[in-house]
């Protein structure tokens, strides 16, 4: 899945990067920023604070302000600037093709380049890029077509596996599908999932391998040095991409281990799980647990792993971690639920919460007493709504205040319908956190009735499905990207 080798060397980032872009501070009067754009004959002004990029003001923003009759006098740049700025990291921008694709994908005329601390490095404009790219039209066309096709296939694969995870609780089937699809996508010889034991030995739990190479499924591996040298780096997200094992500066015993499995090059990413424990301040604290490794093997020859391939394996390792945790929580909840049903009636409310928590794979739960209008929330329920644990009164109104105004009527109508028809309640809607960020949630609920048929309580759960919505968007975007193949062939013409 590598782009064709260029016939000409493309321009470097330094050739197209303007290290002295037009800038202003957030407190600059808007009219002064407009005058600065006119003076510099610029289409934009980058808004920085302490050398960090915080926004951008473009000609399009000025046109929008004029169209909406927003007065320019008396306002500052911070009142009218665009805060969500499309940027590119310095490292990613070293590949000029990434710069070109980002400008094309977002249909923008300027692309700020930032470092890992969000400090502004400079800016690339479509005008500058066009001047340098004219001699390279044929190269750009070939590489852009290849890059677009790879991106389409990668996003489709991630979306496909994510949807499979959400549809199934069969962990072995999910993991086998994942390694099979990864091996096909990478065109490598073997892909495995390696699971650690408590003593940091482990076993090859899942494998997909070409028929020409020896299967290693169920092989147990013990490496005395692993716990001392590698556990913590992998827990922190270490990625290992070895082009050729014979060029590694490691002990001969490690080379011998890889030789047993016919490995010449390997790509290793950690499979991590997040666990939460309540701290002494009664707030949930996250802990990373290293469950295992997702590993790709090239056996026939050395291999230079590409950045997109590494990113793909990282994203899929995250999805595998979700699938594993979902499965473990499901089985754990099954055991706990069976045990709790054997205790006295006083635990019934906890059992009902657990039942719905099972459906949500340990998401936020709530219990609403219709007679007193009092509610009980779990800490994660507060977290989804953007509240710090214990910072507010847990009331129906506190939840209602967070529901997106455009969704509120629908949500409350569905609650009343479920109460009237004695049906379970299920609804997807948006919530707006106190910091202004928007999240998608799905809420499930059930009314409980007394002997007279009167609804007295409603119990349920809320699950953050923002990632799922984003993945669905990526999936649809992947479908749309297929149409960009024709656009790629016209890029050369656009750059002339």
mmCIF file of C-alpha atoms in Angstrom, residues 84-424:
data_model
loop_
_atom_site.group_PDB
_atom_site.id
_atom_site.type_symbol
_atom_site.label_atom_id
_atom_site.label_comp_id
_atom_site.label_asym_id
_atom_site.label_seq_id
_atom_site.Cartn_x
_atom_site.Cartn_y
_atom_site.Cartn_z
ATOM 1 C CA UNK A 84 -11.440 25.838 14.966
ATOM 2 C CA UNK A 85 -8.402 26.188 12.727
ATOM 3 C CA UNK A 86 -7.270 23.429 10.378
ATOM 4 C CA UNK A 87 -3.559 22.939 11.083
ATOM 5 C CA UNK A 88 -0.839 20.414 10.302
ATOM 6 C CA UNK A 89 1.821 19.167 12.670
ATOM 7 C CA UNK A 90 5.435 20.011 11.763
ATOM 8 C CA UNK A 91 6.410 16.348 11.433
ATOM 9 C CA UNK A 92 3.442 15.454 9.222
ATOM 10 C CA UNK A 93 4.074 18.540 7.084
ATOM 11 C CA UNK A 94 7.527 17.276 6.094
ATOM 12 C CA UNK A 95 5.743 15.249 3.414
ATOM 13 C CA UNK A 96 4.571 17.941 1.012
ATOM 14 C CA UNK A 97 1.875 15.585 -0.231
ATOM 15 C CA UNK A 98 0.243 15.739 3.225
ATOM 16 C CA UNK A 99 0.155 19.537 2.907
ATOM 17 C CA UNK A 100 -1.451 19.320 -0.526
ATOM 18 C CA UNK A 101 -4.047 16.756 0.548
ATOM 19 C CA UNK A 102 -4.974 18.763 3.661
ATOM 20 C CA UNK A 103 -5.548 21.927 1.626
ATOM 21 C CA UNK A 104 -7.640 19.967 -0.872
ATOM 22 C CA UNK A 105 -9.600 17.979 1.701
ATOM 23 C CA UNK A 106 -10.677 21.015 3.718
ATOM 24 C CA UNK A 107 -10.927 23.354 0.710
ATOM 25 C CA UNK A 108 -8.854 26.047 2.389
ATOM 26 C CA UNK A 109 -6.352 28.556 1.008
ATOM 27 C CA UNK A 110 -3.953 28.654 3.942
ATOM 28 C CA UNK A 111 -2.593 25.970 6.277
ATOM 29 C CA UNK A 112 -0.823 26.950 9.524
ATOM 30 C CA UNK A 113 2.021 24.640 10.565
ATOM 31 C CA UNK A 114 2.449 24.117 14.330
ATOM 32 C CA UNK A 115 4.804 22.183 16.570
ATOM 33 C CA UNK A 116 3.818 19.647 19.223
ATOM 34 C CA UNK A 117 3.251 22.411 21.827
ATOM 35 C CA UNK A 118 0.896 24.269 19.439
ATOM 36 C CA UNK A 119 3.470 27.005 18.813
ATOM 37 C CA UNK A 120 3.122 28.563 15.374
ATOM 38 C CA UNK A 121 5.967 27.607 13.023
ATOM 39 C CA UNK A 122 4.692 29.241 9.839
ATOM 40 C CA UNK A 123 2.061 28.959 7.133
ATOM 41 C CA UNK A 124 1.683 27.416 3.682
ATOM 42 C CA UNK A 125 -0.751 29.039 1.274
ATOM 43 C CA UNK A 126 -2.238 27.519 -1.837
ATOM 44 C CA UNK A 127 -0.693 30.350 -3.864
ATOM 45 C CA UNK A 128 2.823 29.585 -2.618
ATOM 46 C CA UNK A 129 2.300 25.884 -3.132
ATOM 47 C CA UNK A 130 0.985 26.363 -6.655
ATOM 48 C CA UNK A 131 4.101 28.264 -7.689
ATOM 49 C CA UNK A 132 6.443 25.496 -6.552
ATOM 50 C CA UNK A 133 4.293 22.574 -7.719
ATOM 51 C CA UNK A 134 3.988 23.504 -11.400
ATOM 52 C CA UNK A 135 6.987 21.363 -12.520
ATOM 53 C CA UNK A 136 5.661 18.326 -10.644
ATOM 54 C CA UNK A 137 2.139 17.909 -11.997
ATOM 55 C CA UNK A 138 2.510 14.312 -13.193
ATOM 56 C CA UNK A 139 4.177 13.247 -9.940
ATOM 57 C CA UNK A 140 1.496 14.925 -7.857
ATOM 58 C CA UNK A 141 -1.264 13.240 -9.829
ATOM 59 C CA UNK A 142 0.208 9.761 -9.358
ATOM 60 C CA UNK A 143 0.976 10.213 -5.692
ATOM 61 C CA UNK A 144 -2.324 11.908 -4.884
ATOM 62 C CA UNK A 145 -4.329 9.131 -6.539
ATOM 63 C CA UNK A 146 -2.377 6.498 -4.590
ATOM 64 C CA UNK A 147 -2.665 8.406 -1.311
ATOM 65 C CA UNK A 148 -6.396 8.965 -1.738
ATOM 66 C CA UNK A 149 -6.998 5.311 -2.536
ATOM 67 C CA UNK A 150 -5.013 4.208 0.506
ATOM 68 C CA UNK A 151 -6.883 6.643 2.721
ATOM 69 C CA UNK A 152 -10.235 5.415 1.392
ATOM 70 C CA UNK A 153 -9.345 1.790 2.080
ATOM 71 C CA UNK A 154 -7.896 2.561 5.510
ATOM 72 C CA UNK A 155 -10.933 4.536 6.704
ATOM 73 C CA UNK A 156 -13.256 1.872 5.314
ATOM 74 C CA UNK A 157 -11.355 -0.859 7.196
ATOM 75 C CA UNK A 158 -11.435 1.046 10.501
ATOM 76 C CA UNK A 159 -15.151 1.805 10.137
ATOM 77 C CA UNK A 160 -15.906 -1.816 9.178
ATOM 78 C CA UNK A 161 -14.122 -3.265 12.217
ATOM 79 C CA UNK A 162 -15.609 -0.649 14.548
ATOM 80 C CA UNK A 163 -19.130 -1.451 13.393
ATOM 81 C CA UNK A 164 -18.416 -5.168 13.804
ATOM 82 C CA UNK A 165 -17.335 -4.536 17.401
ATOM 83 C CA UNK A 166 -20.518 -2.619 18.181
ATOM 84 C CA UNK A 167 -22.690 -5.357 16.648
ATOM 85 C CA UNK A 168 -21.085 -8.404 18.258
ATOM 86 C CA UNK A 169 -20.035 -9.683 21.677
ATOM 87 C CA UNK A 170 -18.207 -12.675 20.160
ATOM 88 C CA UNK A 171 -14.667 -11.594 21.030
ATOM 89 C CA UNK A 172 -12.826 -14.375 19.190
ATOM 90 C CA UNK A 173 -14.747 -13.669 15.985
ATOM 91 C CA UNK A 174 -13.997 -9.938 16.268
ATOM 92 C CA UNK A 175 -10.280 -10.484 16.848
ATOM 93 C CA UNK A 176 -9.948 -13.064 14.063
ATOM 94 C CA UNK A 177 -11.689 -10.751 11.616
ATOM 95 C CA UNK A 178 -9.359 -7.952 12.649
ATOM 96 C CA UNK A 179 -6.091 -9.841 12.052
ATOM 97 C CA UNK A 180 -7.370 -11.314 8.775
ATOM 98 C CA UNK A 181 -8.346 -7.900 7.415
ATOM 99 C CA UNK A 182 -5.143 -6.231 8.631
ATOM 100 C CA UNK A 183 -2.967 -8.863 6.944
ATOM 101 C CA UNK A 184 -4.868 -8.406 3.679
ATOM 102 C CA UNK A 185 -4.624 -4.620 3.887
ATOM 103 C CA UNK A 186 -0.897 -4.525 4.728
ATOM 104 C CA UNK A 187 -0.011 -7.390 2.381
ATOM 105 C CA UNK A 188 2.211 -8.820 5.104
ATOM 106 C CA UNK A 189 2.955 -12.455 5.950
ATOM 107 C CA UNK A 190 1.521 -12.732 9.442
ATOM 108 C CA UNK A 191 -0.570 -10.728 11.930
ATOM 109 C CA UNK A 192 -1.008 -11.883 15.525
ATOM 110 C CA UNK A 193 -2.568 -10.767 18.780
ATOM 111 C CA UNK A 194 -0.291 -11.616 21.699
ATOM 112 C CA UNK A 195 -1.882 -11.747 25.158
ATOM 113 C CA UNK A 196 0.100 -11.251 28.362
ATOM 114 C CA UNK A 197 -0.166 -13.390 31.484
ATOM 115 C CA UNK A 198 0.209 -11.802 34.950
ATOM 116 C CA UNK A 199 3.943 -12.719 34.995
ATOM 117 C CA UNK A 200 4.406 -11.022 31.559
ATOM 118 C CA UNK A 201 4.885 -14.268 29.726
ATOM 119 C CA UNK A 202 2.271 -14.669 27.045
ATOM 120 C CA UNK A 203 0.570 -16.616 24.310
ATOM 121 C CA UNK A 204 -0.267 -16.035 20.652
ATOM 122 C CA UNK A 205 -4.033 -15.792 21.142
ATOM 123 C CA UNK A 206 -5.076 -14.996 17.535
ATOM 124 C CA UNK A 207 -3.211 -15.443 14.251
ATOM 125 C CA UNK A 208 -3.633 -14.851 10.534
ATOM 126 C CA UNK A 209 -0.747 -16.219 8.448
ATOM 127 C CA UNK A 210 0.100 -16.843 4.805
ATOM 128 C CA UNK A 211 0.160 -20.561 3.939
ATOM 129 C CA UNK A 212 3.876 -20.422 3.078
ATOM 130 C CA UNK A 213 4.855 -19.603 6.662
ATOM 131 C CA UNK A 214 4.739 -21.647 9.864
ATOM 132 C CA UNK A 215 1.683 -20.972 12.083
ATOM 133 C CA UNK A 216 2.527 -19.947 15.660
ATOM 134 C CA UNK A 217 -0.998 -19.892 17.101
ATOM 135 C CA UNK A 218 -1.097 -20.913 20.803
ATOM 136 C CA UNK A 219 2.694 -20.600 21.093
ATOM 137 C CA UNK A 220 3.724 -19.616 24.629
ATOM 138 C CA UNK A 221 6.570 -17.113 24.895
ATOM 139 C CA UNK A 222 8.564 -16.139 27.969
ATOM 140 C CA UNK A 223 11.022 -13.239 27.801
ATOM 141 C CA UNK A 224 12.699 -12.549 31.181
ATOM 142 C CA UNK A 225 13.813 -9.115 30.007
ATOM 143 C CA UNK A 226 10.383 -7.936 28.895
ATOM 144 C CA UNK A 227 9.022 -6.860 32.280
ATOM 145 C CA UNK A 228 12.194 -4.962 33.135
ATOM 146 C CA UNK A 229 12.718 -3.180 29.829
ATOM 147 C CA UNK A 230 9.483 -3.010 27.850
ATOM 148 C CA UNK A 231 6.324 -3.152 29.991
ATOM 149 C CA UNK A 232 6.300 0.507 30.969
ATOM 150 C CA UNK A 233 7.232 1.881 27.508
ATOM 151 C CA UNK A 234 4.452 -0.152 25.879
ATOM 152 C CA UNK A 235 2.033 0.925 28.607
ATOM 153 C CA UNK A 236 2.879 4.505 27.669
ATOM 154 C CA UNK A 237 2.058 3.767 24.021
ATOM 155 C CA UNK A 238 5.417 2.742 22.572
ATOM 156 C CA UNK A 239 5.385 1.626 18.935
ATOM 157 C CA UNK A 240 8.097 -0.593 17.486
ATOM 158 C CA UNK A 241 8.671 -0.598 13.721
ATOM 159 C CA UNK A 242 11.663 -2.751 12.799
ATOM 160 C CA UNK A 243 12.721 -2.728 9.157
ATOM 161 C CA UNK A 244 15.195 -5.608 9.515
ATOM 162 C CA UNK A 245 15.819 -7.619 12.691
ATOM 163 C CA UNK A 246 19.466 -8.096 11.723
ATOM 164 C CA UNK A 247 20.037 -4.343 11.995
ATOM 165 C CA UNK A 248 18.731 -4.153 15.581
ATOM 166 C CA UNK A 249 21.073 -3.323 18.427
ATOM 167 C CA UNK A 250 19.607 -5.978 20.745
ATOM 168 C CA UNK A 251 20.718 -9.180 22.438
ATOM 169 C CA UNK A 252 21.307 -12.164 20.174
ATOM 170 C CA UNK A 253 18.707 -14.157 22.125
ATOM 171 C CA UNK A 254 15.982 -11.751 20.938
ATOM 172 C CA UNK A 255 17.096 -12.156 17.313
ATOM 173 C CA UNK A 256 17.069 -15.926 17.803
ATOM 174 C CA UNK A 257 13.492 -15.742 19.150
ATOM 175 C CA UNK A 258 12.310 -13.857 16.064
ATOM 176 C CA UNK A 259 14.202 -16.227 13.791
ATOM 177 C CA UNK A 260 12.216 -19.144 15.231
ATOM 178 C CA UNK A 261 9.074 -17.457 13.926
ATOM 179 C CA UNK A 262 10.668 -16.655 10.532
ATOM 180 C CA UNK A 263 10.367 -12.900 11.203
ATOM 181 C CA UNK A 264 12.492 -10.488 9.178
ATOM 182 C CA UNK A 265 10.619 -7.234 9.931
ATOM 183 C CA UNK A 266 7.907 -6.467 12.462
ATOM 184 C CA UNK A 267 5.525 -3.725 13.516
ATOM 185 C CA UNK A 268 4.327 -3.822 17.139
ATOM 186 C CA UNK A 269 1.674 -1.647 18.830
ATOM 187 C CA UNK A 270 0.255 -2.089 22.338
ATOM 188 C CA UNK A 271 -3.308 -3.112 23.118
ATOM 189 C CA UNK A 272 -4.287 -0.969 26.107
ATOM 190 C CA UNK A 273 -7.306 -0.858 28.365
ATOM 191 C CA UNK A 274 -8.466 1.986 30.563
ATOM 192 C CA UNK A 275 -9.680 1.141 34.062
ATOM 193 C CA UNK A 276 -11.205 3.582 36.524
ATOM 194 C CA UNK A 277 -10.908 3.665 40.278
ATOM 195 C CA UNK A 278 -12.428 6.107 42.735
ATOM 196 C CA UNK A 279 -9.723 8.217 44.368
ATOM 197 C CA UNK A 280 -9.698 9.591 47.904
ATOM 198 C CA UNK A 281 -11.375 12.722 46.495
ATOM 199 C CA UNK A 282 -14.274 10.550 45.205
ATOM 200 C CA UNK A 283 -13.379 11.260 41.577
ATOM 201 C CA UNK A 284 -12.637 8.545 39.002
ATOM 202 C CA UNK A 285 -8.956 8.081 38.118
ATOM 203 C CA UNK A 286 -7.860 6.379 34.911
ATOM 204 C CA UNK A 287 -5.200 3.652 34.846
ATOM 205 C CA UNK A 288 -3.699 2.111 31.711
ATOM 206 C CA UNK A 289 -3.446 -1.666 31.604
ATOM 207 C CA UNK A 290 -1.250 -3.385 29.006
ATOM 208 C CA UNK A 291 -3.429 -6.294 27.816
ATOM 209 C CA UNK A 292 -1.310 -7.462 24.883
ATOM 210 C CA UNK A 293 0.248 -6.554 21.539
ATOM 211 C CA UNK A 294 -1.014 -6.298 17.955
ATOM 212 C CA UNK A 295 1.895 -7.398 15.749
ATOM 213 C CA UNK A 296 2.483 -7.526 11.989
ATOM 214 C CA UNK A 297 5.282 -9.784 10.637
ATOM 215 C CA UNK A 298 7.071 -9.580 7.327
ATOM 216 C CA UNK A 299 8.861 -12.902 6.887
ATOM 217 C CA UNK A 300 10.095 -12.956 3.310
ATOM 218 C CA UNK A 301 12.315 -9.862 3.373
ATOM 219 C CA UNK A 302 13.013 -6.576 5.183
ATOM 220 C CA UNK A 303 10.241 -4.002 5.038
ATOM 221 C CA UNK A 304 10.056 -0.254 5.587
ATOM 222 C CA UNK A 305 6.792 0.351 7.468
ATOM 223 C CA UNK A 306 4.965 3.432 6.186
ATOM 224 C CA UNK A 307 3.473 6.130 8.496
ATOM 225 C CA UNK A 308 -0.077 5.361 7.314
ATOM 226 C CA UNK A 309 0.448 1.665 8.099
ATOM 227 C CA UNK A 310 1.665 2.502 11.598
ATOM 228 C CA UNK A 311 -1.303 4.832 12.158
ATOM 229 C CA UNK A 312 -3.691 2.140 10.942
ATOM 230 C CA UNK A 313 -2.331 -0.433 13.394
ATOM 231 C CA UNK A 314 -2.535 2.116 16.227
ATOM 232 C CA UNK A 315 -6.182 2.873 15.491
ATOM 233 C CA UNK A 316 -7.088 -0.792 15.179
ATOM 234 C CA UNK A 317 -5.280 -1.622 18.434
ATOM 235 C CA UNK A 318 -7.548 0.950 20.097
ATOM 236 C CA UNK A 319 -10.609 -0.744 18.588
ATOM 237 C CA UNK A 320 -9.344 -4.162 19.725
ATOM 238 C CA UNK A 321 -8.926 -2.791 23.251
ATOM 239 C CA UNK A 322 -12.532 -1.595 23.201
ATOM 240 C CA UNK A 323 -13.755 -4.989 21.988
ATOM 241 C CA UNK A 324 -11.810 -6.834 24.698
ATOM 242 C CA UNK A 325 -13.027 -4.538 27.447
ATOM 243 C CA UNK A 326 -16.596 -4.747 26.158
ATOM 244 C CA UNK A 327 -16.450 -8.545 26.204
ATOM 245 C CA UNK A 328 -14.827 -8.737 29.641
ATOM 246 C CA UNK A 329 -17.322 -6.282 31.108
ATOM 247 C CA UNK A 330 -20.173 -8.240 29.604
ATOM 248 C CA UNK A 331 -19.042 -11.533 31.125
ATOM 249 C CA UNK A 332 -18.152 -9.875 34.421
ATOM 250 C CA UNK A 333 -21.577 -8.291 34.567
ATOM 251 C CA UNK A 334 -23.187 -11.638 33.763
ATOM 252 C CA UNK A 335 -21.505 -13.223 36.778
ATOM 253 C CA UNK A 336 -22.299 -10.310 39.074
ATOM 254 C CA UNK A 337 -25.909 -10.193 37.912
ATOM 255 C CA UNK A 338 -26.431 -13.905 38.567
ATOM 256 C CA UNK A 339 -24.982 -13.481 42.069
ATOM 257 C CA UNK A 340 -26.977 -10.389 42.911
ATOM 258 C CA UNK A 341 -30.278 -12.014 41.968
ATOM 259 C CA UNK A 342 -29.732 -14.451 44.812
ATOM 260 C CA UNK A 343 -29.540 -11.788 47.526
ATOM 261 C CA UNK A 344 -32.399 -10.186 49.427
ATOM 262 C CA UNK A 345 -34.965 -7.794 48.036
ATOM 263 C CA UNK A 346 -33.020 -4.777 49.300
ATOM 264 C CA UNK A 347 -30.529 -5.213 46.432
ATOM 265 C CA UNK A 348 -33.158 -5.178 43.698
ATOM 266 C CA UNK A 349 -32.490 -1.548 42.732
ATOM 267 C CA UNK A 350 -28.796 -2.278 42.241
ATOM 268 C CA UNK A 351 -29.690 -5.274 40.070
ATOM 269 C CA UNK A 352 -31.880 -3.120 37.859
ATOM 270 C CA UNK A 353 -29.086 -0.576 37.420
ATOM 271 C CA UNK A 354 -26.636 -3.364 36.669
ATOM 272 C CA UNK A 355 -28.940 -4.835 34.006
ATOM 273 C CA UNK A 356 -28.975 -1.577 32.083
ATOM 274 C CA UNK A 357 -25.276 -1.000 32.773
ATOM 275 C CA UNK A 358 -24.700 -4.413 31.153
ATOM 276 C CA UNK A 359 -26.425 -3.213 27.983
ATOM 277 C CA UNK A 360 -24.264 -0.080 27.985
ATOM 278 C CA UNK A 361 -20.953 -1.838 28.782
ATOM 279 C CA UNK A 362 -20.371 0.078 32.014
ATOM 280 C CA UNK A 363 -21.625 3.512 31.117
ATOM 281 C CA UNK A 364 -23.325 6.155 33.259
ATOM 282 C CA UNK A 365 -26.437 5.073 35.179
ATOM 283 C CA UNK A 366 -29.270 7.017 36.755
ATOM 284 C CA UNK A 367 -32.297 6.392 38.968
ATOM 285 C CA UNK A 368 -35.167 8.903 38.984
ATOM 286 C CA UNK A 369 -37.749 8.807 41.805
ATOM 287 C CA UNK A 370 -40.923 10.200 40.210
ATOM 288 C CA UNK A 371 -42.576 10.807 43.584
ATOM 289 C CA UNK A 372 -39.819 12.998 45.046
ATOM 290 C CA UNK A 373 -38.208 14.078 41.740
ATOM 291 C CA UNK A 374 -34.852 13.061 43.222
ATOM 292 C CA UNK A 375 -32.260 11.399 41.033
ATOM 293 C CA UNK A 376 -29.187 9.274 41.659
ATOM 294 C CA UNK A 377 -26.306 9.412 39.173
ATOM 295 C CA UNK A 378 -23.112 7.420 38.905
ATOM 296 C CA UNK A 379 -19.905 9.483 38.604
ATOM 297 C CA UNK A 380 -19.487 8.545 34.938
ATOM 298 C CA UNK A 381 -22.968 9.853 34.187
ATOM 299 C CA UNK A 382 -21.851 13.241 35.516
ATOM 300 C CA UNK A 383 -18.663 12.999 33.465
ATOM 301 C CA UNK A 384 -20.604 12.440 30.228
ATOM 302 C CA UNK A 385 -22.589 15.615 30.922
ATOM 303 C CA UNK A 386 -19.350 17.497 31.608
ATOM 304 C CA UNK A 387 -19.821 17.921 35.349
ATOM 305 C CA UNK A 388 -17.138 17.216 37.917
ATOM 306 C CA UNK A 389 -18.196 14.533 40.374
ATOM 307 C CA UNK A 390 -20.265 16.041 43.191
ATOM 308 C CA UNK A 391 -20.113 19.574 41.767
ATOM 309 C CA UNK A 392 -23.889 19.928 41.256
ATOM 310 C CA UNK A 393 -27.190 18.747 42.642
ATOM 311 C CA UNK A 394 -28.141 15.623 40.723
ATOM 312 C CA UNK A 395 -31.597 16.627 39.548
ATOM 313 C CA UNK A 396 -33.785 16.143 36.505
ATOM 314 C CA UNK A 397 -33.329 19.837 35.724
ATOM 315 C CA UNK A 398 -29.503 19.516 35.817
ATOM 316 C CA UNK A 399 -29.772 16.833 33.109
ATOM 317 C CA UNK A 400 -32.382 18.828 31.186
ATOM 318 C CA UNK A 401 -30.091 21.885 31.108
ATOM 319 C CA UNK A 402 -27.476 19.877 29.211
ATOM 320 C CA UNK A 403 -29.755 18.492 26.458
ATOM 321 C CA UNK A 404 -29.325 20.274 23.133
ATOM 322 C CA UNK A 405 -32.264 22.709 22.689
ATOM 323 C CA UNK A 406 -33.039 21.238 19.266
ATOM 324 C CA UNK A 407 -33.360 17.727 20.776
ATOM 325 C CA UNK A 408 -35.096 18.481 24.086
ATOM 326 C CA UNK A 409 -38.706 18.324 22.898
ATOM 327 C CA UNK A 410 -38.116 15.016 21.118
ATOM 328 C CA UNK A 411 -36.399 13.458 24.147
ATOM 329 C CA UNK A 412 -39.086 14.476 26.651
ATOM 330 C CA UNK A 413 -41.820 13.358 24.268
ATOM 331 C CA UNK A 414 -40.229 9.896 23.970
ATOM 332 C CA UNK A 415 -39.973 9.645 27.780
ATOM 333 C CA UNK A 416 -43.669 10.417 28.162
ATOM 334 C CA UNK A 417 -44.587 7.981 25.395
ATOM 335 C CA UNK A 418 -42.626 5.199 27.083
ATOM 336 C CA UNK A 419 -44.356 5.955 30.389
ATOM 337 C CA UNK A 420 -47.802 5.981 28.816
ATOM 338 C CA UNK A 421 -47.310 2.826 26.736
ATOM 339 C CA UNK A 422 -45.280 0.976 29.388
ATOM 340 C CA UNK A 423 -42.434 0.468 26.955
ATOM 341 C CA UNK A 424 -38.702 0.743 27.370
#
